[in-house]
Amino acid sequence: MLVRDAMSTVVLTIGPTHTLRQAAALMSTRRVGAAVVHDPDAGGIGILTERDILISVGLGQSPDTERAHDHTTNDVVFAAPSWTLEEAARAMAHGGFRHLIVLDHDEPVGIVSVRDIIRCWAPARQHVPA
């Protein structure tokens, strides 16, 4: 199975000046665990994850004043839609992260998460009558 078969095509894109609260609200509304941060001044595309927001709040930083650009990972490993899920899982395990931005012709077309891969690899849930 390929990344294109598992990825979410809901790509939330935010700017670098969004506060962490704004980013969290958008992520919650869209039901996604990561946002693509588009910052042409900092080299293009980065990623802000729920973990990044949690770490900031855990450090006592204010989600109302902290900006996405200060918590964005800019050294991003990107996946291609044609990667196998094994390649994506290997990249995640090697890098210690749970999301990969999927690029097609240098444009974000999706995000694949560990959860997406597990859903594809795990047997479908069977409804068992009570």
Coordinates of C-alpha atoms in Angstrom, one line a residue:
M1 CA 0.0 0.0 0.0
L2 CA 1.2 3.5 -0.8
V3 CA 1.2 6.8 1.1
R4 CA -1.4 8.2 -1.3
D5 CA -3.8 5.5 -0.2
A6 CA -3.4 6.2 3.6
M7 CA -2.7 10.0 3.8
S8 CA -5.2 12.6 4.9
T9 CA -5.9 15.1 2.2
V10 CA -7.1 17.6 4.8
V11 CA -4.0 19.8 5.0
L12 CA -4.3 22.6 7.5
T13 CA -2.0 25.5 6.5
I14 CA -1.2 28.3 8.9
G15 CA 1.1 31.3 9.0
P16 CA 4.1 31.7 11.2
T17 CA 2.4 34.4 13.2
H18 CA -0.6 32.4 14.3
T19 CA -0.6 32.0 18.1
L20 CA -0.4 28.5 19.5
R21 CA -4.0 28.9 20.7
Q22 CA -5.2 29.8 17.2
A23 CA -3.3 26.9 15.8
A24 CA -4.7 24.5 18.4
A25 CA -8.3 25.7 17.7
L26 CA -7.9 25.2 14.0
M27 CA -6.3 21.8 14.5
S28 CA -9.1 20.8 16.8
T29 CA -11.8 22.1 14.5
R30 CA -10.3 20.1 11.5
R31 CA -9.6 17.1 13.8
V32 CA -5.9 17.0 12.7
G33 CA -2.8 16.5 14.8
A34 CA -0.5 18.7 12.7
A35 CA -0.5 21.9 10.7
V36 CA 1.7 22.9 7.8
V37 CA 3.3 26.2 8.5
H38 CA 4.0 28.2 5.4
D39 CA 6.8 30.7 6.1
P40 CA 8.6 32.0 3.0
D41 CA 11.0 34.0 5.1
A42 CA 12.2 30.9 7.0
G43 CA 12.7 28.6 4.1
G44 CA 9.2 27.6 3.1
I45 CA 7.3 24.7 4.7
G46 CA 7.5 23.6 8.3
I47 CA 5.2 21.5 10.6
L48 CA 3.6 22.3 13.9
T49 CA 2.2 19.3 15.8
E50 CA 0.0 18.8 18.8
R51 CA 3.1 17.7 20.6
D52 CA 4.8 21.0 19.9
I53 CA 1.9 22.9 21.5
L54 CA 1.8 20.5 24.4
I55 CA 5.5 21.0 25.1
S56 CA 5.1 24.8 25.1
V57 CA 2.1 24.7 27.4
G58 CA 3.9 22.2 29.7
L59 CA 6.8 24.7 29.9
G60 CA 4.4 27.3 31.2
Q61 CA 4.4 29.4 28.0
S62 CA 1.3 31.2 27.1
P63 CA -0.6 29.8 24.0
D64 CA -2.0 33.4 23.5
T65 CA 1.4 35.0 23.0
E66 CA 3.6 32.1 21.7
R67 CA 3.8 32.1 17.9
A68 CA 3.8 29.1 15.6
H69 CA 7.2 30.1 14.0
D70 CA 8.9 29.6 17.4
H71 CA 7.7 26.0 17.7
T72 CA 7.7 24.9 14.1
T73 CA 10.0 22.2 12.8
N74 CA 11.6 23.5 9.7
D75 CA 14.0 20.6 9.1
V76 CA 11.2 18.5 7.7
V77 CA 11.3 15.1 6.2
F78 CA 8.8 15.0 3.4
A79 CA 7.1 11.9 1.9
A80 CA 6.0 11.3 -1.7
P81 CA 2.6 10.0 -2.5
S82 CA 4.4 7.0 -4.2
W83 CA 6.3 5.9 -1.1
T84 CA 5.2 2.7 0.4
L85 CA 3.8 2.7 3.9
E86 CA 6.9 0.8 5.0
E87 CA 9.1 3.7 3.7
A88 CA 7.0 6.2 5.6
A89 CA 7.0 4.2 8.8
R90 CA 10.8 3.8 8.5
A91 CA 11.3 7.6 8.1
M92 CA 9.0 8.2 11.1
A93 CA 10.8 5.7 13.2
H94 CA 14.3 7.0 12.2
G95 CA 13.3 10.6 12.8
G96 CA 11.2 10.1 15.9
F97 CA 8.1 11.8 14.6
R98 CA 4.5 10.9 14.0
H99 CA 3.6 13.0 10.9
L100 CA 5.0 13.4 7.4
I101 CA 4.0 16.1 5.0
V102 CA 3.3 14.6 1.6
L103 CA 4.6 16.7 -1.3
D104 CA 3.8 16.3 -4.9
H105 CA 5.7 18.7 -7.2
D106 CA 6.8 20.7 -4.2
E107 CA 3.2 21.3 -3.0
P108 CA 1.7 19.8 0.1
V109 CA -1.1 17.4 -0.9
G110 CA -1.6 15.5 2.3
I111 CA -0.2 14.4 5.7
V112 CA 0.3 10.8 6.7
S113 CA 0.4 10.0 10.4
V114 CA 1.3 6.9 12.4
R115 CA -2.4 6.5 13.0
D116 CA -3.1 6.5 9.2
I117 CA -0.5 3.7 8.8
I118 CA -1.9 1.7 11.7
R119 CA -5.4 1.9 10.2
C120 CA -4.1 0.4 7.0
W121 CA -2.1 -2.3 8.6
A122 CA -4.5 -3.4 11.4
P123 CA -7.4 -5.6 10.5
A124 CA -10.7 -3.8 10.1
R125 CA -12.7 -3.5 13.3
Q126 CA -15.5 -6.0 13.3
H127 CA -18.8 -5.1 15.0
V128 CA -19.5 -7.7 17.6
P129 CA -23.2 -7.8 18.7
A130 CA -23.7 -7.4 22.4

